[in-house]
Amino acid sequence: MSERLVLLGSKGGPAVRPGGPWPSSSLLEIGGRVIVVDCGLGVTRAFTDAGVSLKALDLVFITHLHSDHVLELGPLLHTAWTAGLATPVAVYGPPGTGRHWQHFCQAMEFDIEIRIVDEGRPDIRELVSVEEFDEGLVLEDGRLKVTALRVDHPPVTDCFALRFEHSGRSLVFSADTAFFPPLAEFARGADILVHEAMLEKGVERLVARTGNGARLREHLFASHSLAEEAGRIAGDAGVKRLVLNHLIPADDPAIGEADWTAAVRKTWAGDLTIARDGLVVGLGGAKAASGEETA
Ligand SMILES: [Zn+2]
Ligand SMILES: [Zn+2]
C-alpha cells in the first residue's frame, strides 16, 4: 500500500461553486491504515477517486463539528456499508460526535433496517464505533499513535489539531485555528504540517462580495490564520514540509497559487505545498508521488 496524504477537499467553509474545490477532508494512508481526517461534503466521491476501496476504510477523525468538516460523515460510513464494508470502523471526534452519528442512523433508520433484512447486511450501528476525545492521547494502536491539541477557533471550543505518528514518521493537521503559537510545540519536527490558511487580500475581496461583510471579516480574522501565520508556525515547529490547506478564499479566479506562495514565503522558506482537491503528498517530507506540486 502507498504511504501518502491525499487532500480530498481543500477549501475552507461549506459553500460549493461550479467547478470549484470542495470542503475539508483528507485521506492518510500510513502503515497499512486507511484514515480519513474530516468529512466535509464530497469526501466519499473524492475518497473513491483517490483509488481506495470504501471497504478498506479503517479510521475516521473529526477535528470539530463545523459542517465543512462533518457534513458527510454519516453518508461516507453508510456508503462504505452499502459498498460491502464488513470490518469495524472507528470514528474519533470531539464531544457531540456520538450524538451526531446516532441522529444520522435515526434519520436513515428505514434504509438501514430494510437492508439488514433484505440484503443480509451486518448492522452498521454495530460496525461503527464512535470515541469522543479531548486533548492528549487519542489512540495508540500498534505503531500508530494519535494525539490532540485544543486550538483557537472561536466560538467553537472543541476544535483539535491532530498529530499522527507511525514508525518514525509524523504528520500534523492544524484543524481550523487562529494563529496559535502552542501549535508549533505540538507539531515539533513533524514531516508534514497541514495548516489552514487564508489570504488577506482574498478575504478583502470576499468581504466586499458578501452581504454581511463586516461580520464575516470579524469571524474570519478571529478564527482563522493568515498564510504568513501558518508559515511562522511551520518555522517555529521545524517541520519538513508545510501544506497550506482549508484555503480561504479557494475559488476566487483572481487569486492563484502564486499569491499563496508569495504570502507564505514571507515567513517560511522550506518545502511547501499549496493544497488543491486530489493532490497527493508523499509521506516522510520527501518529494513524492504523482501529482505532487511543490513551490
Ligand atoms: Zn472549516
Ligand atoms: Zn471551523
PDB file of C-alpha atoms and ligand atoms in Angstrom:
ATOM      1  CA  MET A   1       0.000   0.000   0.000  1.00  0.00           C
ATOM      2  CA  SER A   2       1.173   3.519  -0.733  1.00  0.00           C
ATOM      3  CA  GLU A   3       2.140   5.832   2.087  1.00  0.00           C
ATOM      4  CA  ARG A   4       0.564   9.100   1.256  1.00  0.00           C
ATOM      5  CA  LEU A   5      -1.579  12.052   2.153  1.00  0.00           C
ATOM      6  CA  VAL A   6      -4.309  12.919  -0.322  1.00  0.00           C
ATOM      7  CA  LEU A   7      -6.003  16.291   0.034  1.00  0.00           C
ATOM      8  CA  LEU A   8      -9.529  15.243  -0.866  1.00  0.00           C
ATOM      9  CA  GLY A   9     -11.204  18.603  -0.249  1.00  0.00           C
ATOM     10  CA  SER A  10      -9.098  21.738   0.094  1.00  0.00           C
ATOM     11  CA  LYS A  11     -11.393  24.713   0.541  1.00  0.00           C
ATOM     12  CA  GLY A  12     -12.358  26.396   3.778  1.00  0.00           C
ATOM     13  CA  GLY A  13     -16.054  26.848   4.509  1.00  0.00           C
ATOM     14  CA  PRO A  14     -19.179  24.955   3.415  1.00  0.00           C
ATOM     15  CA  ALA A  15     -20.120  26.682   0.137  1.00  0.00           C
ATOM     16  CA  VAL A  16     -19.516  24.934  -3.178  1.00  0.00           C
ATOM     17  CA  ARG A  17     -19.477  26.537  -6.596  1.00  0.00           C
ATOM     18  CA  PRO A  18     -19.469  25.209 -10.175  1.00  0.00           C
ATOM     19  CA  GLY A  19     -16.089  23.714 -10.981  1.00  0.00           C
ATOM     20  CA  GLY A  20     -14.690  24.841  -7.668  1.00  0.00           C
ATOM     21  CA  PRO A  21     -12.918  22.976  -4.876  1.00  0.00           C
ATOM     22  CA  TRP A  22     -14.737  21.084  -2.123  1.00  0.00           C
ATOM     23  CA  PRO A  23     -14.841  21.411   1.676  1.00  0.00           C
ATOM     24  CA  SER A  24     -12.380  19.861   4.083  1.00  0.00           C
ATOM     25  CA  SER A  25     -11.391  16.213   4.021  1.00  0.00           C
ATOM     26  CA  SER A  26      -8.113  14.333   3.764  1.00  0.00           C
ATOM     27  CA  LEU A  27      -7.008  10.743   3.276  1.00  0.00           C
ATOM     28  CA  LEU A  28      -3.955   9.480   5.122  1.00  0.00           C
ATOM     29  CA  GLU A  29      -2.509   6.087   4.231  1.00  0.00           C
ATOM     30  CA  ILE A  30       0.203   5.188   6.699  1.00  0.00           C
ATOM     31  CA  GLY A  31       1.492   1.845   7.961  1.00  0.00           C
ATOM     32  CA  GLY A  32      -1.327  -0.016   6.221  1.00  0.00           C
ATOM     33  CA  ARG A  33      -4.024   2.110   7.894  1.00  0.00           C
ATOM     34  CA  VAL A  34      -6.654   3.921   5.829  1.00  0.00           C
ATOM     35  CA  ILE A  35      -7.531   7.093   7.698  1.00  0.00           C
ATOM     36  CA  VAL A  36      -9.901   9.912   6.824  1.00  0.00           C
ATOM     37  CA  VAL A  37      -9.451  13.245   8.581  1.00  0.00           C
ATOM     38  CA  ASP A  38     -12.603  15.389   8.439  1.00  0.00           C
ATOM     39  CA  CYS A  39     -15.650  14.622   6.337  1.00  0.00           C
ATOM     40  CA  GLY A  40     -16.722  17.745   4.504  1.00  0.00           C
ATOM     41  CA  LEU A  41     -19.112  17.458   1.585  1.00  0.00           C
ATOM     42  CA  GLY A  42     -17.565  15.434  -1.245  1.00  0.00           C
ATOM     43  CA  VAL A  43     -15.422  13.148   0.902  1.00  0.00           C
ATOM     44  CA  THR A  44     -16.981   9.912  -0.413  1.00  0.00           C
ATOM     45  CA  ARG A  45     -16.543  10.790  -4.074  1.00  0.00           C
ATOM     46  CA  ALA A  46     -13.001  12.086  -3.542  1.00  0.00           C
ATOM     47  CA  PHE A  47     -12.035   9.019  -1.480  1.00  0.00           C
ATOM     48  CA  THR A  48     -13.093   6.649  -4.255  1.00  0.00           C
ATOM     49  CA  ASP A  49     -11.500   8.888  -6.906  1.00  0.00           C
ATOM     50  CA  ALA A  50      -8.248   8.506  -4.945  1.00  0.00           C
ATOM     51  CA  GLY A  51      -8.409   4.830  -5.894  1.00  0.00           C
ATOM     52  CA  VAL A  52      -9.216   3.391  -2.493  1.00  0.00           C
ATOM     53  CA  SER A  53     -11.986   0.888  -1.855  1.00  0.00           C
ATOM     54  CA  LEU A  54     -14.593   2.125   0.599  1.00  0.00           C
ATOM     55  CA  LYS A  55     -14.419  -1.345   2.188  1.00  0.00           C
ATOM     56  CA  ALA A  56     -10.852  -0.515   3.281  1.00  0.00           C
ATOM     57  CA  LEU A  57     -11.958   2.437   5.414  1.00  0.00           C
ATOM     58  CA  ASP A  58     -10.492   1.921   8.854  1.00  0.00           C
ATOM     59  CA  LEU A  59     -10.329   5.077  10.967  1.00  0.00           C
ATOM     60  CA  VAL A  60     -12.085   8.448  10.782  1.00  0.00           C
ATOM     61  CA  PHE A  61     -11.073  11.558  12.737  1.00  0.00           C
ATOM     62  CA  ILE A  62     -13.190  14.691  13.029  1.00  0.00           C
ATOM     63  CA  THR A  63     -11.388  17.845  14.190  1.00  0.00           C
ATOM     64  CA  HIS A  64     -14.559  19.781  15.091  1.00  0.00           C
ATOM     65  CA  LEU A  65     -18.261  19.795  14.334  1.00  0.00           C
ATOM     66  CA  HIS A  66     -18.453  22.678  11.843  1.00  0.00           C
ATOM     67  CA  SER A  67     -20.396  21.422   8.821  1.00  0.00           C
ATOM     68  CA  ASP A  68     -17.496  21.858   6.395  1.00  0.00           C
ATOM     69  CA  HIS A  69     -15.728  19.131   8.448  1.00  0.00           C
ATOM     70  CA  VAL A  70     -18.554  16.754   9.389  1.00  0.00           C
ATOM     71  CA  LEU A  71     -21.466  17.085   6.947  1.00  0.00           C
ATOM     72  CA  GLU A  72     -20.622  13.899   5.042  1.00  0.00           C
ATOM     73  CA  LEU A  73     -19.517  11.688   7.952  1.00  0.00           C
ATOM     74  CA  GLY A  74     -22.743   9.664   8.001  1.00  0.00           C
ATOM     75  CA  PRO A  75     -23.006   9.403   4.206  1.00  0.00           C
ATOM     76  CA  LEU A  76     -19.357   8.239   3.955  1.00  0.00           C
ATOM     77  CA  LEU A  77     -19.893   5.458   6.500  1.00  0.00           C
ATOM     78  CA  HIS A  78     -23.276   4.498   5.106  1.00  0.00           C
ATOM     79  CA  THR A  79     -21.969   4.359   1.532  1.00  0.00           C
ATOM     80  CA  ALA A  80     -18.998   2.247   2.676  1.00  0.00           C
ATOM     81  CA  TRP A  81     -21.541  -0.067   4.318  1.00  0.00           C
ATOM     82  CA  THR A  82     -23.637  -0.429   1.182  1.00  0.00           C
ATOM     83  CA  ALA A  83     -20.385  -0.987  -0.759  1.00  0.00           C
ATOM     84  CA  GLY A  84     -19.763  -4.077   1.359  1.00  0.00           C
ATOM     85  CA  LEU A  85     -17.898  -2.838   4.413  1.00  0.00           C
ATOM     86  CA  ALA A  86     -17.570  -5.828   6.718  1.00  0.00           C
ATOM     87  CA  THR A  87     -14.822  -4.713   9.094  1.00  0.00           C
ATOM     88  CA  PRO A  88     -15.204  -2.308  12.024  1.00  0.00           C
ATOM     89  CA  VAL A  89     -14.630   1.407  11.523  1.00  0.00           C
ATOM     90  CA  ALA A  90     -13.685   3.573  14.486  1.00  0.00           C
ATOM     91  CA  VAL A  91     -14.655   7.236  14.423  1.00  0.00           C
ATOM     92  CA  TYR A  92     -12.841   9.671  16.736  1.00  0.00           C
ATOM     93  CA  GLY A  93     -14.321  13.109  17.210  1.00  0.00           C
ATOM     94  CA  PRO A  94     -14.961  15.882  19.717  1.00  0.00           C
ATOM     95  CA  PRO A  95     -17.840  15.707  22.223  1.00  0.00           C
ATOM     96  CA  GLY A  96     -21.105  15.572  20.266  1.00  0.00           C
ATOM     97  CA  THR A  97     -19.785  13.246  17.557  1.00  0.00           C
ATOM     98  CA  GLY A  98     -21.582  10.235  19.046  1.00  0.00           C
ATOM     99  CA  ARG A  99     -24.869  12.107  19.074  1.00  0.00           C
ATOM    100  CA  HIS A 100     -24.311  13.284  15.519  1.00  0.00           C
ATOM    101  CA  TRP A 101     -23.817   9.677  14.381  1.00  0.00           C
ATOM    102  CA  GLN A 102     -26.805   8.362  16.349  1.00  0.00           C
ATOM    103  CA  HIS A 103     -29.043  11.004  14.815  1.00  0.00           C
ATOM    104  CA  PHE A 104     -27.796  10.146  11.337  1.00  0.00           C
ATOM    105  CA  CYS A 105     -28.638   6.478  11.955  1.00  0.00           C
ATOM    106  CA  GLN A 106     -32.090   7.515  13.176  1.00  0.00           C
ATOM    107  CA  ALA A 107     -32.632   9.609  10.056  1.00  0.00           C
ATOM    108  CA  MET A 108     -31.620   6.588   7.941  1.00  0.00           C
ATOM    109  CA  GLU A 109     -33.466   4.025  10.050  1.00  0.00           C
ATOM    110  CA  PHE A 110     -35.828   2.903   7.298  1.00  0.00           C
ATOM    111  CA  ASP A 111     -32.996   2.212   4.867  1.00  0.00           C
ATOM    112  CA  ILE A 112     -30.711   0.602   7.454  1.00  0.00           C
ATOM    113  CA  GLU A 113     -33.383  -1.769   8.757  1.00  0.00           C
ATOM    114  CA  ILE A 114     -34.537  -2.764   5.304  1.00  0.00           C
ATOM    115  CA  ARG A 115     -31.037  -3.504   4.026  1.00  0.00           C
ATOM    116  CA  ILE A 116     -30.264  -5.670   7.053  1.00  0.00           C
ATOM    117  CA  VAL A 117     -33.401  -7.748   6.418  1.00  0.00           C
ATOM    118  CA  ASP A 118     -33.498  -7.601   2.630  1.00  0.00           C
ATOM    119  CA  GLU A 119     -29.767  -7.810   1.790  1.00  0.00           C
ATOM    120  CA  GLY A 120     -28.494  -9.627   4.867  1.00  0.00           C
ATOM    121  CA  ARG A 121     -26.013  -6.900   5.763  1.00  0.00           C
ATOM    122  CA  PRO A 122     -24.419  -6.615   9.202  1.00  0.00           C
ATOM    123  CA  ASP A 123     -25.864  -3.821  11.367  1.00  0.00           C
ATOM    124  CA  ILE A 124     -23.938  -0.630  10.564  1.00  0.00           C
ATOM    125  CA  ARG A 125     -24.655   0.587  14.106  1.00  0.00           C
ATOM    126  CA  GLU A 126     -22.539  -2.302  15.373  1.00  0.00           C
ATOM    127  CA  LEU A 127     -19.804  -1.971  12.736  1.00  0.00           C
ATOM    128  CA  VAL A 128     -19.142   1.678  13.511  1.00  0.00           C
ATOM    129  CA  SER A 129     -17.909   2.793  16.918  1.00  0.00           C
ATOM    130  CA  VAL A 130     -17.548   6.409  17.985  1.00  0.00           C
ATOM    131  CA  GLU A 131     -15.000   7.605  20.531  1.00  0.00           C
ATOM    132  CA  GLU A 132     -15.164  11.183  21.753  1.00  0.00           C
ATOM    133  CA  PHE A 133     -11.765  12.599  22.636  1.00  0.00           C
ATOM    134  CA  ASP A 134     -10.243  15.536  24.471  1.00  0.00           C
ATOM    135  CA  GLU A 135      -6.703  16.917  24.491  1.00  0.00           C
ATOM    136  CA  GLY A 136      -3.850  14.456  24.820  1.00  0.00           C
ATOM    137  CA  LEU A 137      -3.589  10.848  23.695  1.00  0.00           C
ATOM    138  CA  VAL A 138      -6.443   9.876  21.380  1.00  0.00           C
ATOM    139  CA  LEU A 139      -5.318   6.484  20.106  1.00  0.00           C
ATOM    140  CA  GLU A 140      -2.389   4.127  20.425  1.00  0.00           C
ATOM    141  CA  ASP A 141      -2.857   1.108  18.220  1.00  0.00           C
ATOM    142  CA  GLY A 142       0.211  -0.918  17.304  1.00  0.00           C
ATOM    143  CA  ARG A 143       2.692   1.546  15.835  1.00  0.00           C
ATOM    144  CA  LEU A 144       0.072   4.221  15.210  1.00  0.00           C
ATOM    145  CA  LYS A 145      -0.193   6.973  17.794  1.00  0.00           C
ATOM    146  CA  VAL A 146      -2.596   9.903  17.566  1.00  0.00           C
ATOM    147  CA  THR A 147      -2.606  12.899  19.907  1.00  0.00           C
ATOM    148  CA  ALA A 148      -4.787  16.018  20.030  1.00  0.00           C
ATOM    149  CA  LEU A 149      -4.282  19.655  20.953  1.00  0.00           C
ATOM    150  CA  ARG A 150      -7.159  22.056  21.544  1.00  0.00           C
ATOM    151  CA  VAL A 151      -6.694  25.017  19.180  1.00  0.00           C
ATOM    152  CA  ASP A 152      -8.179  28.521  18.972  1.00  0.00           C
ATOM    153  CA  HIS A 153     -11.297  28.532  16.776  1.00  0.00           C
ATOM    154  CA  PRO A 154     -13.919  30.699  18.480  1.00  0.00           C
ATOM    155  CA  PRO A 155     -16.770  30.367  19.099  1.00  0.00           C
ATOM    156  CA  VAL A 156     -16.116  26.604  18.774  1.00  0.00           C
ATOM    157  CA  THR A 157     -14.271  25.398  21.875  1.00  0.00           C
ATOM    158  CA  ASP A 158     -13.894  21.715  20.964  1.00  0.00           C
ATOM    159  CA  CYS A 159     -11.628  22.034  17.949  1.00  0.00           C
ATOM    160  CA  PHE A 160      -8.499  19.890  17.903  1.00  0.00           C
ATOM    161  CA  ALA A 161      -5.270  19.736  15.962  1.00  0.00           C
ATOM    162  CA  LEU A 162      -4.210  16.118  15.432  1.00  0.00           C
ATOM    163  CA  ARG A 163      -0.761  14.563  15.322  1.00  0.00           C
ATOM    164  CA  PHE A 164      -0.312  11.168  13.658  1.00  0.00           C
ATOM    165  CA  GLU A 165       2.864   9.172  14.270  1.00  0.00           C
ATOM    166  CA  HIS A 166       3.818   5.841  12.775  1.00  0.00           C
ATOM    167  CA  SER A 167       7.237   4.174  12.604  1.00  0.00           C
ATOM    168  CA  GLY A 168       9.128   7.428  12.986  1.00  0.00           C
ATOM    169  CA  ARG A 169       7.005   9.412  10.564  1.00  0.00           C
ATOM    170  CA  SER A 170       4.752  12.193  11.751  1.00  0.00           C
ATOM    171  CA  LEU A 171       2.069  14.363  10.286  1.00  0.00           C
ATOM    172  CA  VAL A 172       0.095  17.151  11.942  1.00  0.00           C
ATOM    173  CA  PHE A 173      -3.231  18.702  10.966  1.00  0.00           C
ATOM    174  CA  SER A 174      -3.808  22.163  12.445  1.00  0.00           C
ATOM    175  CA  ALA A 175      -7.600  21.895  12.160  1.00  0.00           C
ATOM    176  CA  ASP A 176      -9.309  25.309  11.966  1.00  0.00           C
ATOM    177  CA  THR A 177      -7.474  27.811  14.121  1.00  0.00           C
ATOM    178  CA  ALA A 178      -6.451  31.403  14.528  1.00  0.00           C
ATOM    179  CA  PHE A 179      -2.693  31.932  14.902  1.00  0.00           C
ATOM    180  CA  PHE A 180      -1.935  29.651  17.837  1.00  0.00           C
ATOM    181  CA  PRO A 181       1.727  29.531  18.958  1.00  0.00           C
ATOM    182  CA  PRO A 182       1.361  26.312  21.066  1.00  0.00           C
ATOM    183  CA  LEU A 183       0.741  24.517  17.785  1.00  0.00           C
ATOM    184  CA  ALA A 184       4.449  24.923  16.993  1.00  0.00           C
ATOM    185  CA  GLU A 185       5.407  22.782  20.009  1.00  0.00           C
ATOM    186  CA  PHE A 186       2.703  20.244  19.138  1.00  0.00           C
ATOM    187  CA  ALA A 187       3.986  19.998  15.551  1.00  0.00           C
ATOM    188  CA  ARG A 188       7.666  19.918  16.586  1.00  0.00           C
ATOM    189  CA  GLY A 189       9.797  18.157  13.969  1.00  0.00           C
ATOM    190  CA  ALA A 190       6.847  16.734  12.018  1.00  0.00           C
ATOM    191  CA  ASP A 191       7.463  15.537   8.482  1.00  0.00           C
ATOM    192  CA  ILE A 192       4.354  17.351   7.305  1.00  0.00           C
ATOM    193  CA  LEU A 193       2.269  20.129   8.809  1.00  0.00           C
ATOM    194  CA  VAL A 194      -1.095  20.589   7.129  1.00  0.00           C
ATOM    195  CA  HIS A 195      -2.107  24.074   8.246  1.00  0.00           C
ATOM    196  CA  GLU A 196      -5.230  26.035   7.414  1.00  0.00           C
ATOM    197  CA  ALA A 197      -4.676  29.371   5.699  1.00  0.00           C
ATOM    198  CA  MET A 198      -6.372  32.452   4.427  1.00  0.00           C
ATOM    199  CA  LEU A 199      -5.061  35.165   2.179  1.00  0.00           C
ATOM    200  CA  GLU A 200      -5.550  38.715   3.379  1.00  0.00           C
ATOM    201  CA  LYS A 201      -6.200  40.331   0.007  1.00  0.00           C
ATOM    202  CA  GLY A 202      -8.519  37.470  -0.938  1.00  0.00           C
ATOM    203  CA  VAL A 203     -10.503  37.911   2.266  1.00  0.00           C
ATOM    204  CA  GLU A 204     -10.980  41.588   1.483  1.00  0.00           C
ATOM    205  CA  ARG A 205     -12.359  40.650  -1.939  1.00  0.00           C
ATOM    206  CA  LEU A 206     -14.603  38.026  -0.331  1.00  0.00           C
ATOM    207  CA  VAL A 207     -15.903  40.503   2.235  1.00  0.00           C
ATOM    208  CA  ALA A 208     -16.622  43.062  -0.475  1.00  0.00           C
ATOM    209  CA  ARG A 209     -18.708  40.470  -2.383  1.00  0.00           C
ATOM    210  CA  THR A 210     -20.838  39.342   0.583  1.00  0.00           C
ATOM    211  CA  GLY A 211     -23.803  40.988   2.215  1.00  0.00           C
ATOM    212  CA  ASN A 212     -22.728  40.885   5.867  1.00  0.00           C
ATOM    213  CA  GLY A 213     -19.147  41.792   5.094  1.00  0.00           C
ATOM    214  CA  ALA A 214     -18.068  43.352   8.407  1.00  0.00           C
ATOM    215  CA  ARG A 215     -19.381  40.426  10.453  1.00  0.00           C
ATOM    216  CA  LEU A 216     -17.739  37.911   8.128  1.00  0.00           C
ATOM    217  CA  ARG A 217     -14.384  39.666   8.283  1.00  0.00           C
ATOM    218  CA  GLU A 218     -14.575  39.726  12.081  1.00  0.00           C
ATOM    219  CA  HIS A 219     -15.282  35.976  12.210  1.00  0.00           C
ATOM    220  CA  LEU A 220     -12.539  35.085   9.751  1.00  0.00           C
ATOM    221  CA  PHE A 221      -9.808  37.077  11.446  1.00  0.00           C
ATOM    222  CA  ALA A 222     -10.780  35.860  14.925  1.00  0.00           C
ATOM    223  CA  SER A 223     -10.993  32.167  13.994  1.00  0.00           C
ATOM    224  CA  HIS A 224      -8.538  31.520  11.154  1.00  0.00           C
ATOM    225  CA  SER A 225      -4.855  32.007  10.297  1.00  0.00           C
ATOM    226  CA  LEU A 226      -3.236  34.037   7.561  1.00  0.00           C
ATOM    227  CA  ALA A 227      -0.831  32.175   5.271  1.00  0.00           C
ATOM    228  CA  GLU A 228       2.033  34.165   6.830  1.00  0.00           C
ATOM    229  CA  GLU A 229       0.973  32.919  10.273  1.00  0.00           C
ATOM    230  CA  ALA A 230       0.858  29.313   9.092  1.00  0.00           C
ATOM    231  CA  GLY A 231       4.410  29.826   7.809  1.00  0.00           C
ATOM    232  CA  ARG A 232       5.501  31.139  11.181  1.00  0.00           C
ATOM    233  CA  ILE A 233       4.111  28.058  12.960  1.00  0.00           C
ATOM    234  CA  ALA A 234       5.870  25.779  10.454  1.00  0.00           C
ATOM    235  CA  GLY A 235       9.172  27.605  11.013  1.00  0.00           C
ATOM    236  CA  ASP A 236       8.893  27.593  14.804  1.00  0.00           C
ATOM    237  CA  ALA A 237       7.983  23.887  14.734  1.00  0.00           C
ATOM    238  CA  GLY A 238      10.843  22.991  12.396  1.00  0.00           C
ATOM    239  CA  VAL A 239       8.649  20.804  10.201  1.00  0.00           C
ATOM    240  CA  LYS A 240       9.994  19.348   6.961  1.00  0.00           C
ATOM    241  CA  ARG A 241       7.079  20.372   4.753  1.00  0.00           C
ATOM    242  CA  LEU A 242       4.211  22.843   5.102  1.00  0.00           C
ATOM    243  CA  VAL A 243       0.952  22.114   3.291  1.00  0.00           C
ATOM    244  CA  LEU A 244      -1.447  25.068   3.122  1.00  0.00           C
ATOM    245  CA  ASN A 245      -4.990  23.732   3.211  1.00  0.00           C
ATOM    246  CA  HIS A 246      -8.569  24.823   4.046  1.00  0.00           C
ATOM    247  CA  LEU A 247      -7.894  27.767   1.770  1.00  0.00           C
ATOM    248  CA  ILE A 248      -9.939  30.948   2.164  1.00  0.00           C
ATOM    249  CA  PRO A 249     -10.701  32.039  -0.457  1.00  0.00           C
ATOM    250  CA  ALA A 250     -10.302  28.901  -2.555  1.00  0.00           C
ATOM    251  CA  ASP A 251     -12.360  29.790  -5.596  1.00  0.00           C
ATOM    252  CA  ASP A 252     -11.615  33.402  -6.438  1.00  0.00           C
ATOM    253  CA  PRO A 253     -10.411  33.419 -10.068  1.00  0.00           C
ATOM    254  CA  ALA A 254      -8.256  36.448  -9.288  1.00  0.00           C
ATOM    255  CA  ILE A 255      -6.310  34.503  -6.618  1.00  0.00           C
ATOM    256  CA  GLY A 256      -3.857  31.864  -7.746  1.00  0.00           C
ATOM    257  CA  GLU A 257      -1.153  29.637  -6.332  1.00  0.00           C
ATOM    258  CA  ALA A 258       1.434  32.379  -6.843  1.00  0.00           C
ATOM    259  CA  ASP A 259      -0.476  34.637  -4.425  1.00  0.00           C
ATOM    260  CA  TRP A 260      -0.451  31.957  -1.729  1.00  0.00           C
ATOM    261  CA  THR A 261       3.210  31.260  -2.298  1.00  0.00           C
ATOM    262  CA  ALA A 262       4.120  34.950  -2.135  1.00  0.00           C
ATOM    263  CA  ALA A 263       2.290  35.350   1.176  1.00  0.00           C
ATOM    264  CA  VAL A 264       3.750  32.296   2.901  1.00  0.00           C
ATOM    265  CA  ARG A 265       7.283  32.925   1.617  1.00  0.00           C
ATOM    266  CA  LYS A 266       7.443  35.981   3.901  1.00  0.00           C
ATOM    267  CA  THR A 267       7.722  33.594   6.855  1.00  0.00           C
ATOM    268  CA  TRP A 268       8.557  30.119   5.512  1.00  0.00           C
ATOM    269  CA  ALA A 269      11.484  29.164   3.286  1.00  0.00           C
ATOM    270  CA  GLY A 270      11.120  25.367   3.499  1.00  0.00           C
ATOM    271  CA  ASP A 271       9.306  22.796   1.392  1.00  0.00           C
ATOM    272  CA  LEU A 272       5.818  23.964   0.545  1.00  0.00           C
ATOM    273  CA  THR A 273       2.659  22.549  -0.978  1.00  0.00           C
ATOM    274  CA  ILE A 274      -0.473  24.579  -1.724  1.00  0.00           C
ATOM    275  CA  ALA A 275      -3.443  22.213  -1.496  1.00  0.00           C
ATOM    276  CA  ARG A 276      -5.921  21.517  -4.228  1.00  0.00           C
ATOM    277  CA  ASP A 277      -8.505  18.766  -4.434  1.00  0.00           C
ATOM    278  CA  GLY A 278      -6.996  15.373  -5.156  1.00  0.00           C
ATOM    279  CA  LEU A 279      -3.389  16.462  -4.655  1.00  0.00           C
ATOM    280  CA  VAL A 280      -1.111  13.681  -3.383  1.00  0.00           C
ATOM    281  CA  VAL A 281       1.739  14.352  -0.973  1.00  0.00           C
ATOM    282  CA  GLY A 282       4.194  11.554  -0.255  1.00  0.00           C
ATOM    283  CA  LEU A 283       4.977  10.916   3.409  1.00  0.00           C
ATOM    284  CA  GLY A 284       8.329  11.429   5.027  1.00  0.00           C
ATOM    285  CA  GLY A 285       8.665  15.002   3.807  1.00  0.00           C
ATOM    286  CA  ALA A 286      10.293  13.632   0.679  1.00  0.00           C
ATOM    287  CA  LYS A 287       9.411  14.597  -2.826  1.00  0.00           C
ATOM    288  CA  ALA A 288       6.817  12.180  -3.898  1.00  0.00           C
ATOM    289  CA  ALA A 289       4.089  10.607  -5.666  1.00  0.00           C
ATOM    290  CA  SER A 290       2.499  11.657  -8.884  1.00  0.00           C
ATOM    291  CA  GLY A 291       0.525  14.820  -8.833  1.00  0.00           C
ATOM    292  CA  GLU A 292       2.550  16.411  -6.116  1.00  0.00           C
ATOM    293  CA  GLU A 293       3.345  20.003  -6.648  1.00  0.00           C
ATOM    294  CA  THR A 294       5.865  21.993  -4.720  1.00  0.00           C
ATOM    295  CA  ALA A 295       6.813  25.604  -4.654  1.00  0.00           C
TER     296      ALA A 295
HETATM  297 ZN    ZN B   1     -13.615  24.848   8.366  1.00  0.00          ZN
HETATM  298 ZN    ZN B   2     -14.384  25.540  11.624  1.00  0.00          ZN
END
